Tab-separated table of C-alpha atoms and ligand atoms in Angstrom:
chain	number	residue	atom	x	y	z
P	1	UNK	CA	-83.111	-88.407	-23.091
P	2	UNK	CA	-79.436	-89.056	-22.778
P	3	UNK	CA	-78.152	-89.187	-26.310
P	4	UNK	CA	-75.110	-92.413	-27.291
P	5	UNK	CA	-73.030	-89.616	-26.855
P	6	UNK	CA	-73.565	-88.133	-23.892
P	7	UNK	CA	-73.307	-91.842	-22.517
P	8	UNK	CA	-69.508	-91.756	-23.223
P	9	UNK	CA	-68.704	-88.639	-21.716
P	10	UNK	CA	-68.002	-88.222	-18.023
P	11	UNK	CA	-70.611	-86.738	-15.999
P	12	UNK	CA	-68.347	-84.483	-14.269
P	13	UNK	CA	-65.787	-82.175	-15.306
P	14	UNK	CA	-62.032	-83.432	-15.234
P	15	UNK	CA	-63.695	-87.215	-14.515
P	16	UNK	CA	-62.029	-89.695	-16.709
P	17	UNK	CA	-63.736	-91.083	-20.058
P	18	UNK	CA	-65.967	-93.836	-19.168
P	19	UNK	CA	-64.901	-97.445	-21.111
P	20	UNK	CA	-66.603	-98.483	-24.069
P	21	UNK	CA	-65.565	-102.098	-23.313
P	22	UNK	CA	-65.197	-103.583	-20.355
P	23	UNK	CA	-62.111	-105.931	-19.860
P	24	UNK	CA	-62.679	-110.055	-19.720
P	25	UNK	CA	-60.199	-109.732	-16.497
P	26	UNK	CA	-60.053	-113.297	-14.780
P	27	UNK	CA	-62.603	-113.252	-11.825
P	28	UNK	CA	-63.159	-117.102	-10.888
P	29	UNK	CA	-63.646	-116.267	-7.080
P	30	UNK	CA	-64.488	-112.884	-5.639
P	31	UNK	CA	-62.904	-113.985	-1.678
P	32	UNK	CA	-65.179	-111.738	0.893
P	33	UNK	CA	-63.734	-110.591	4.205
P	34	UNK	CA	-64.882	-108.516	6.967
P	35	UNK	CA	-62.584	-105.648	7.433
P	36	UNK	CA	-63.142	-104.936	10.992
P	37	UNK	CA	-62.036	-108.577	11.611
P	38	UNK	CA	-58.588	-108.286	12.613
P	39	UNK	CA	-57.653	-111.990	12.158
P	40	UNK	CA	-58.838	-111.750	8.444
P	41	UNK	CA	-57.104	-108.555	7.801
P	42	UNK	CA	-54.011	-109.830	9.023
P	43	UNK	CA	-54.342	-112.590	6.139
P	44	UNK	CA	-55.000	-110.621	3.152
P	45	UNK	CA	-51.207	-109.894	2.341
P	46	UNK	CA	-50.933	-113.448	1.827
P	47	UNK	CA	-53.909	-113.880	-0.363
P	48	UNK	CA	-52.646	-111.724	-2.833
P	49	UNK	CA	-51.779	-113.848	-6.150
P	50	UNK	CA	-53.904	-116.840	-4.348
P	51	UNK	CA	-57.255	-115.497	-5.826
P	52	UNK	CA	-58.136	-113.283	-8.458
P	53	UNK	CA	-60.548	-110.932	-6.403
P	54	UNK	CA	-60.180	-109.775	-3.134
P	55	UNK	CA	-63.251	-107.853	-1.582
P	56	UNK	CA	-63.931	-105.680	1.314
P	57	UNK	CA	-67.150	-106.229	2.235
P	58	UNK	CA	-68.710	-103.485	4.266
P	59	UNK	CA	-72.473	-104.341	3.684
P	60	UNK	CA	-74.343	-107.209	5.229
P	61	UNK	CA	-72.637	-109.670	7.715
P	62	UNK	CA	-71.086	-106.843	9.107
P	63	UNK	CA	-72.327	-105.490	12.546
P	64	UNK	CA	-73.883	-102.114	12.411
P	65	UNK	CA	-71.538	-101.410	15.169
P	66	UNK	CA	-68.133	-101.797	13.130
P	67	UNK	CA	-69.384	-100.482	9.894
P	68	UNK	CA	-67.292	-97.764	10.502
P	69	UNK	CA	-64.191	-99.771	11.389
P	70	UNK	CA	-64.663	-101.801	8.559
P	71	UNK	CA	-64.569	-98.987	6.281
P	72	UNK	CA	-61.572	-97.515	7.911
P	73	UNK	CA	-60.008	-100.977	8.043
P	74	UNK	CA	-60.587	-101.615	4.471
P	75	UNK	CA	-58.626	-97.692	3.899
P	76	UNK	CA	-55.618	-99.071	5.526
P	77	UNK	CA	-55.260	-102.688	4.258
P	78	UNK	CA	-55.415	-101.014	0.478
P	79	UNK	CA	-53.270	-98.750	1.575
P	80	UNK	CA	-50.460	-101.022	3.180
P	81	UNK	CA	-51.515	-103.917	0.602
P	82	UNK	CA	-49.029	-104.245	-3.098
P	83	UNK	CA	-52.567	-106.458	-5.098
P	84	UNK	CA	-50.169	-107.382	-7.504
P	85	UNK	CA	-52.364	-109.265	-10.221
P	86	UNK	CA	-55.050	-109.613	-7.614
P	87	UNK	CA	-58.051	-107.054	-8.267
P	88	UNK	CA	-59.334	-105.095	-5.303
P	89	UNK	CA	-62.699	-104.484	-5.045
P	90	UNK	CA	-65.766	-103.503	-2.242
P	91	UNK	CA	-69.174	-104.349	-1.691
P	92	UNK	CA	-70.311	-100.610	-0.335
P	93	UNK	CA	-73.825	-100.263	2.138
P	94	UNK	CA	-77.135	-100.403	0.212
P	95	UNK	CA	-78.375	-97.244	-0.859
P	96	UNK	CA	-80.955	-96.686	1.572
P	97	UNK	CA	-78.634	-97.168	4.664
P	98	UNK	CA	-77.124	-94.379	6.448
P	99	UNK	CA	-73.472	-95.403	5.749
P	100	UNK	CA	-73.261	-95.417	1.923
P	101	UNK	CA	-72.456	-91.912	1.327
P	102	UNK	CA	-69.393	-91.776	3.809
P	103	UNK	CA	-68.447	-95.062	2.484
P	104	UNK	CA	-68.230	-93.550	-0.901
P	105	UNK	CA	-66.842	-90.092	0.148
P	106	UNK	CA	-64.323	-91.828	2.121
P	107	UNK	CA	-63.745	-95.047	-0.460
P	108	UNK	CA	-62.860	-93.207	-3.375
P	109	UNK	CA	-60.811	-89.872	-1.858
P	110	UNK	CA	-58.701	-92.321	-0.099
P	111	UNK	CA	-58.129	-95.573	-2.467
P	112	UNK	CA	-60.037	-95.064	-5.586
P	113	UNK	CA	-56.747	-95.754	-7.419
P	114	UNK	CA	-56.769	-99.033	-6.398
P	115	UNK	CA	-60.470	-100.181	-6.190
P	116	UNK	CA	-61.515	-101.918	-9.407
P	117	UNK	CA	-65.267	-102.493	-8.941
P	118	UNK	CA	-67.456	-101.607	-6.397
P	119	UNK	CA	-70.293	-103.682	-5.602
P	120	UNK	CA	-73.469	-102.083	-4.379
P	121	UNK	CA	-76.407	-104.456	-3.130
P	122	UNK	CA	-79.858	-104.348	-3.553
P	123	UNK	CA	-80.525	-102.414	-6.930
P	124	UNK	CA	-83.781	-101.560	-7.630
P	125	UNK	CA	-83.515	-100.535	-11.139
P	126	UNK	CA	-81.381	-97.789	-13.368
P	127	UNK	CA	-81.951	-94.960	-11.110
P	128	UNK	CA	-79.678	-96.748	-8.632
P	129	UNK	CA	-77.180	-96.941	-10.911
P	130	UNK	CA	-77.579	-93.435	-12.283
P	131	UNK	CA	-77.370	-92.302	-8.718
P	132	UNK	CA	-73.785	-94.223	-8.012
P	133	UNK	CA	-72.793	-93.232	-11.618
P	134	UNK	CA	-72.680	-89.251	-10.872
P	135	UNK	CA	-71.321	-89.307	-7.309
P	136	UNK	CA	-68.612	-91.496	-8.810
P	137	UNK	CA	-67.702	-89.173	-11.121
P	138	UNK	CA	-68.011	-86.090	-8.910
P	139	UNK	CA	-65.728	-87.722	-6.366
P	140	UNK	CA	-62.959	-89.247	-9.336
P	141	UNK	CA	-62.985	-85.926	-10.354
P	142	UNK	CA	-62.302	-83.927	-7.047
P	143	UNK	CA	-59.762	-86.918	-6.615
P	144	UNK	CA	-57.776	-86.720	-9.831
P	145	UNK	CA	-58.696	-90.432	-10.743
P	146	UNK	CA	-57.139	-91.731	-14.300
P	147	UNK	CA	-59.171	-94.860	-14.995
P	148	UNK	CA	-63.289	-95.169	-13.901
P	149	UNK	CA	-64.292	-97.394	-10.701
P	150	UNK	CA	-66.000	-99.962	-12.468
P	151	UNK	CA	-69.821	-101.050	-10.863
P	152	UNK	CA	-71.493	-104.287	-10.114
P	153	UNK	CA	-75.019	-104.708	-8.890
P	154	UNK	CA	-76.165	-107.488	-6.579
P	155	UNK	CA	-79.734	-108.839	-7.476
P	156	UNK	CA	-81.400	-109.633	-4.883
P	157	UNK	CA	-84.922	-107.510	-4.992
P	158	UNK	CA	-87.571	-109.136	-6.849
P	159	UNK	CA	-87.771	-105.312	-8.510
P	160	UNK	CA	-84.280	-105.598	-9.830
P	161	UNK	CA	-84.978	-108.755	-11.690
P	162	UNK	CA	-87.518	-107.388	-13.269
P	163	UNK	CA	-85.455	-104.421	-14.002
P	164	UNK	CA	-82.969	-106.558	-14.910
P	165	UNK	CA	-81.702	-105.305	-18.722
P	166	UNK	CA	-81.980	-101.237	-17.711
P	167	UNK	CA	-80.087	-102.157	-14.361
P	168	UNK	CA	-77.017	-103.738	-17.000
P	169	UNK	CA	-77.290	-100.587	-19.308
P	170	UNK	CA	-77.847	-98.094	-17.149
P	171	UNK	CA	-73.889	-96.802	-17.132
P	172	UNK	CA	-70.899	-98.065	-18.925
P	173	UNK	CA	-69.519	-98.125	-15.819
P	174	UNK	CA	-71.380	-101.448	-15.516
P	175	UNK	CA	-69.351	-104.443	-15.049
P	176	UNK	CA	-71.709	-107.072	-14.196
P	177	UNK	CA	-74.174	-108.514	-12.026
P	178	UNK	CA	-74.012	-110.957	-9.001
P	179	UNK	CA	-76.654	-113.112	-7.620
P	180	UNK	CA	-77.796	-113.320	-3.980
P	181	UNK	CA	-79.886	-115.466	-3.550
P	182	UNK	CA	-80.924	-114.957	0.099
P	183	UNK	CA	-81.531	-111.409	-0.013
P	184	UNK	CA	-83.916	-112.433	-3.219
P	185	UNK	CA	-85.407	-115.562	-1.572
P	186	UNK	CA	-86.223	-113.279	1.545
P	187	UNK	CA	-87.888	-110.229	-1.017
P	188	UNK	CA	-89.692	-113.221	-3.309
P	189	UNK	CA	-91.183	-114.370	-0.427
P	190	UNK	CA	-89.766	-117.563	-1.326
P	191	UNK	CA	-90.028	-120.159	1.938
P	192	UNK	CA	-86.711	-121.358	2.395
P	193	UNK	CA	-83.587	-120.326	5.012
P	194	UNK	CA	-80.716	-121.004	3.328
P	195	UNK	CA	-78.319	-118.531	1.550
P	196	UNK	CA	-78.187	-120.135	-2.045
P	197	UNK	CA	-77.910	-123.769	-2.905
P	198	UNK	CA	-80.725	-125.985	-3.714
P	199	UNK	CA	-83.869	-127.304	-1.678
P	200	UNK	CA	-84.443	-130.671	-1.052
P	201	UNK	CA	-88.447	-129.885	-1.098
P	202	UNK	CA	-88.402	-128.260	-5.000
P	203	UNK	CA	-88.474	-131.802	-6.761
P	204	UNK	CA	-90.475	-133.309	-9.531
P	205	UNK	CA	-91.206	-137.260	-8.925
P	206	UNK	CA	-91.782	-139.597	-11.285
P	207	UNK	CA	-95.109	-141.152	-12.585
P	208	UNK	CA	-96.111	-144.295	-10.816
P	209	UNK	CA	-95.649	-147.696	-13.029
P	210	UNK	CA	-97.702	-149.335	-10.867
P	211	UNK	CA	-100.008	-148.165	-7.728
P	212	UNK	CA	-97.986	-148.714	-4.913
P	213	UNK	CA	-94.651	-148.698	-6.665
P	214	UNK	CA	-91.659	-146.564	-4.973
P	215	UNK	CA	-91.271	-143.192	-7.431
P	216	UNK	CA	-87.996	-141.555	-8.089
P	217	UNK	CA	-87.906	-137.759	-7.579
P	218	UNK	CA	-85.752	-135.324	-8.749
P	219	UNK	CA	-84.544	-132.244	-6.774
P	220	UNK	CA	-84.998	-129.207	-8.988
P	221	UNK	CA	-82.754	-125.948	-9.137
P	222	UNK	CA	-84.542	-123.118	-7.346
P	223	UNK	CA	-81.761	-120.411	-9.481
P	224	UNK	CA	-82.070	-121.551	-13.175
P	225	UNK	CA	-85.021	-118.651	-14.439
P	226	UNK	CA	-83.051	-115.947	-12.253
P	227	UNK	CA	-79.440	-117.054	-13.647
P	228	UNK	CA	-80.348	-117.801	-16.751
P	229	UNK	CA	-81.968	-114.029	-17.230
P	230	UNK	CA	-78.849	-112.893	-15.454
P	231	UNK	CA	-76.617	-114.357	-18.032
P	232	UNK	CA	-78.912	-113.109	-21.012
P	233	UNK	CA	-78.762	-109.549	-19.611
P	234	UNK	CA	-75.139	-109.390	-19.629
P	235	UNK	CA	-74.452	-110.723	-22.424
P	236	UNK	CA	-76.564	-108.473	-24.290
P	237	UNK	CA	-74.683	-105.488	-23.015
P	238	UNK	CA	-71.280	-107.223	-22.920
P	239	UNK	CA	-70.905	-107.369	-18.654
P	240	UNK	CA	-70.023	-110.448	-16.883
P	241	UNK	CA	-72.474	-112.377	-14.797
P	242	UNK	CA	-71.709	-113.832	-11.305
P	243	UNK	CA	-73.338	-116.568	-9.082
P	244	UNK	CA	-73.113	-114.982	-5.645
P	245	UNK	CA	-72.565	-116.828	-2.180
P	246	UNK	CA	-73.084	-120.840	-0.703
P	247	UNK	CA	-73.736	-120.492	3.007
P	248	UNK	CA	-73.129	-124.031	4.292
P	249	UNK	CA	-69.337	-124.006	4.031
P	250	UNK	CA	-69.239	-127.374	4.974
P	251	UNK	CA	-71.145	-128.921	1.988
P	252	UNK	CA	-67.802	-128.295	-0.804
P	253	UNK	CA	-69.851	-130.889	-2.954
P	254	UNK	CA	-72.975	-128.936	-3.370
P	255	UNK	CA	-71.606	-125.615	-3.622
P	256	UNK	CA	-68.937	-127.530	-6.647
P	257	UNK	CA	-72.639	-128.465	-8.182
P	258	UNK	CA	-74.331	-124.779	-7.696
P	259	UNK	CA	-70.999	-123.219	-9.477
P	260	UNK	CA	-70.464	-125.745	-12.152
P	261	UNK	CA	-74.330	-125.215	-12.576
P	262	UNK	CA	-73.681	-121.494	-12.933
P	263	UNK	CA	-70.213	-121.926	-14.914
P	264	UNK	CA	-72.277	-123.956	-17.833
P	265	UNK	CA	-74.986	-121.483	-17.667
P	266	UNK	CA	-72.573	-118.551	-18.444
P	267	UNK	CA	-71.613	-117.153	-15.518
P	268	UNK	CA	-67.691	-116.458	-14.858
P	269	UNK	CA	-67.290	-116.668	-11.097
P	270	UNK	CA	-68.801	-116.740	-7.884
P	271	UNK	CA	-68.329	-115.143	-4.448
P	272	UNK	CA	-65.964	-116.933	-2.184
P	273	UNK	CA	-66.913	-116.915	1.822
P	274	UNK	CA	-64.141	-119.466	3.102
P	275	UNK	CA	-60.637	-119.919	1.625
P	276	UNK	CA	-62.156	-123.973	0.830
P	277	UNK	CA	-64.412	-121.812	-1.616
P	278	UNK	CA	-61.806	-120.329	-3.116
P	279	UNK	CA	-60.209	-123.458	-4.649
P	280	UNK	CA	-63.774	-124.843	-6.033
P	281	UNK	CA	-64.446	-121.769	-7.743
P	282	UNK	CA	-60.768	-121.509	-9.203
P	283	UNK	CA	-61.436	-125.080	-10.219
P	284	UNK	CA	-64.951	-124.973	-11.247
P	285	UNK	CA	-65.122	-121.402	-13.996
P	286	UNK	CA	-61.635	-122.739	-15.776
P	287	UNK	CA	-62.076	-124.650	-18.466
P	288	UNK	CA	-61.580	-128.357	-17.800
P	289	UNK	CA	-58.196	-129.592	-19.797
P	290	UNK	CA	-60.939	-132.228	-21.480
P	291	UNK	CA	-62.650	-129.599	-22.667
P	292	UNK	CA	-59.694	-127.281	-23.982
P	293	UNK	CA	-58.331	-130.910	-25.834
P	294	UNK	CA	-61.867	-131.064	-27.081
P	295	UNK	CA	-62.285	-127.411	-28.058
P	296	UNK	CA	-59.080	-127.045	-30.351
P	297	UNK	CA	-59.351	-129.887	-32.141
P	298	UNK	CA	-62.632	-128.093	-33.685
P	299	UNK	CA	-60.676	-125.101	-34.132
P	300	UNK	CA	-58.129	-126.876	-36.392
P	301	UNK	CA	-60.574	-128.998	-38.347
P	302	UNK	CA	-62.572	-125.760	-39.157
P	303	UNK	CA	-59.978	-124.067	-41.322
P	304	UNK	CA	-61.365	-120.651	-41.621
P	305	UNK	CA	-64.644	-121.045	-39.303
P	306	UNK	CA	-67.433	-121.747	-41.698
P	307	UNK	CA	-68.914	-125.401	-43.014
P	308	UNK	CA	-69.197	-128.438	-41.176
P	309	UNK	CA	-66.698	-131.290	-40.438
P	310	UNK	CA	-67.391	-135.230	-38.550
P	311	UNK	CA	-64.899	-135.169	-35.535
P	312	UNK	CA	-65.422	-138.766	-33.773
P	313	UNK	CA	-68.765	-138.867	-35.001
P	314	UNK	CA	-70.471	-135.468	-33.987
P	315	UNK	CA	-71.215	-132.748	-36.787
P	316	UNK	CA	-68.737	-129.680	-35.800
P	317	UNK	CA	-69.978	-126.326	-37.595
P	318	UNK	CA	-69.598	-122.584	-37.695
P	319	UNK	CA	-71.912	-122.489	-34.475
P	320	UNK	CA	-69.851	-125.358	-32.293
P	321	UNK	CA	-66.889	-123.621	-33.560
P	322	UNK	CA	-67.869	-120.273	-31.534
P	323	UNK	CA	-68.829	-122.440	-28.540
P	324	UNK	CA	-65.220	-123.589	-28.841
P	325	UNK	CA	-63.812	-120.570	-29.161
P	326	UNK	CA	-65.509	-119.171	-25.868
P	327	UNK	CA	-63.556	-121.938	-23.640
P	328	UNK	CA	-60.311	-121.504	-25.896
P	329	UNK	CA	-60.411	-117.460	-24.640
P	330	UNK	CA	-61.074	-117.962	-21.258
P	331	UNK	CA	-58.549	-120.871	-20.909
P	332	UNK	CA	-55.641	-118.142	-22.727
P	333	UNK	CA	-57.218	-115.605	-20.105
P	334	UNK	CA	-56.971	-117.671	-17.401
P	335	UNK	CA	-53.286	-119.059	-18.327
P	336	UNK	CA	-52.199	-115.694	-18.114
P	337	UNK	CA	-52.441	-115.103	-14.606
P	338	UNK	CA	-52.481	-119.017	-13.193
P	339	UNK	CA	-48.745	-120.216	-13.392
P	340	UNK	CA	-50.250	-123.956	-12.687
P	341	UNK	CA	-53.179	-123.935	-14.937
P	342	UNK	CA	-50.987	-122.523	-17.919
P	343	UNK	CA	-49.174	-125.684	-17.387
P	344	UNK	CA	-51.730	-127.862	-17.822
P	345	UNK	CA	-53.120	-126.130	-20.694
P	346	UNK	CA	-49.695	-126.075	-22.024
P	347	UNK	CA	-49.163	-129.937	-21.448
P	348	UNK	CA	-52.030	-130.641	-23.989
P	349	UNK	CA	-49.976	-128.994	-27.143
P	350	UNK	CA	-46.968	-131.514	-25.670
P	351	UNK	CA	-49.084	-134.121	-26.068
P	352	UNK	CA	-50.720	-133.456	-29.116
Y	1	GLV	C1	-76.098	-111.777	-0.921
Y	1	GLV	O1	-75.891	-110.650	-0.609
Y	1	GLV	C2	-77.353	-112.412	-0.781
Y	1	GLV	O2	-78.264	-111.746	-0.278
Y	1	GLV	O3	-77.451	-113.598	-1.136
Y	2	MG	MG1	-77.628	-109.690	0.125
């Protein structure tokens, strides 16, 4: 049994401490690019300050042929790229591949003072995550790291959503989860070909009001039981939850509905394929102005948080107030690294 204790110490020698919180850092879009891809390479100086995660994604979508160049090309854009406020981070080769150890022996030696989280796919349950847990800190160790790589698990195995709260408390290393929906789909046995996004087959329809009558129907959202576990697993052991990527580019209305669905839900970002994505998500997981307006006029009327008050009609109480207080956060979170949305929350106190 591995005592409270021995959860906060490093499990190797000259390691650094592991964090007994993890920081609410502003992660609206997690951009992917192929490494290997010199056009997108040659683009990622520029990103910098444009999103608030970059990732190198070495995994899937990535040929087996340049997963080696991809890792190499992901050494040498850290190393030439200042991040600035941007976070860097990786999505590594799933654990049962033959790449994943040199991606970590390599990843962490070479730029493990600049990765934030590394991503690893297709957990299966804890022991995945006590696996990446020791080599990480055997190799921080050997490399004189300061500050633990943080971890996020995709899940996508039917097994991992079932493992689903001892996969998010498995290390304090854990940062949070991300869906993906077509490597779960594909495991579930699910019958659809998409990667995320609704179905236009899952629908309810209504009753008939008459025999023959024509009968609405209402398409239904294949992701609500998985995110809405997601989000209750996090929370529980205070990590961040993630809705992971929207294939059909094209279709920016959609994939604004699938992250606004997963922004109410809970969920603080989503993965980013195209640079179009990147604007919906920064739009989508920041609190709407509306909402800010909204959420600090309960603040004020609640004096010192407990009772009720009638603001235009609805009962506020103790319970709306901490609702309130969640967007309020994230909106002074947000502010603090988005020049142009600290201006709009900042035009609200002008106008009150
Ligand atoms: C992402 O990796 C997914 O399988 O959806
Ligand atoms: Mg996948």
């Amino acid at each position: 049994m591995r005592t409270s204790k021995d959860f906060f110490r490093p499990l190797a020698l000259g390691a650094p401490a592991p964090l007994s919180e993890i920081p609410a850092r502003p992660s609206r879009a997690i951009h992917f690019f192929d490494p290997s891809n010199a056009k997108m390479a040659a683009k990622i100086p520029q990103m910098v300050g444009t999103v608030d995660i970059l990732l190198g994604n070495l995994e899937d979508a990535v040929k087996a042929d340049n997963k080696e160049a991809a890792r190499a090309g992901l050494v040498r854009i850290a190393k030439d790229t200042d991040f600035g406020p941007t976070q860097l981070w990786t999505r590594i080769n799933a654990l049962d591949s033959p790449w994943v150890l040199d991606d970590l022996t390599t990843l962490v030696p070479e730029i493990g003072h600049k990765l934030d989280v590394i991503m690893v796919p297709k957990v299966q349950g804890a022991e995945d995550i006590h696996y990446i847990d020791r080599i990480l800190a055997q190799l921080e160790a050997k490399a004189g790291l300061e500050r633990p790589i943080l971890v996020q698990a995709i899940l996508e195995t039917a097994r991992g959503v079932a493992n689903v709260e001892e996969i998010c408390g498995a290390s304090p290393r854990m940062q949070g989860l991300s869906l993906g929906p077509a490597d779960l789909a594909a495991d579930r046995r699910m019958k659809t070909t998409r990667v995320g996004g609704g179905h236009p087959g899952y629908l309810v329809r209504a009753d008939p009001d008459q025999p023959d009558a024509p009968r609405a129907t209402y398409q239904q959202d294949l992701w609500h039981y998985t995110i809405s576990r997601m989000v209750d697993a996090c929370a529980m052991h205070g990590i961040y939850p993630y809705y992971g990527p929207f294939g059909d580019i094209a279709d920016v209305t959609a994939c604004e509905d699938q992250f606004r669905n997963a922004f109410l839900l809970g969920c603080v970002g989503a993965w980013s394929l195209h640079p179009k994505q990147i604007e919906i998500a920064n739009r989508v997981f920041s609190p709407s102005v509306e909402d800010i307006v909204h959420a600090r006029q309960v603040v004020a009327a609640m004096g010192d948080g407990t009772g009720a008050v009638m603001l235009d009609g609805k009962m506020e109480d103790d319970a709306s107030l901490k609702q309130c207080l969640v967007l309020v956060r994230l909106a002074e979170e947000l502010a603090e690294i988005d020049p142009a949305l600290k201006e709009r929350y900042d035009a609200i106190e002008v106008a009150n």
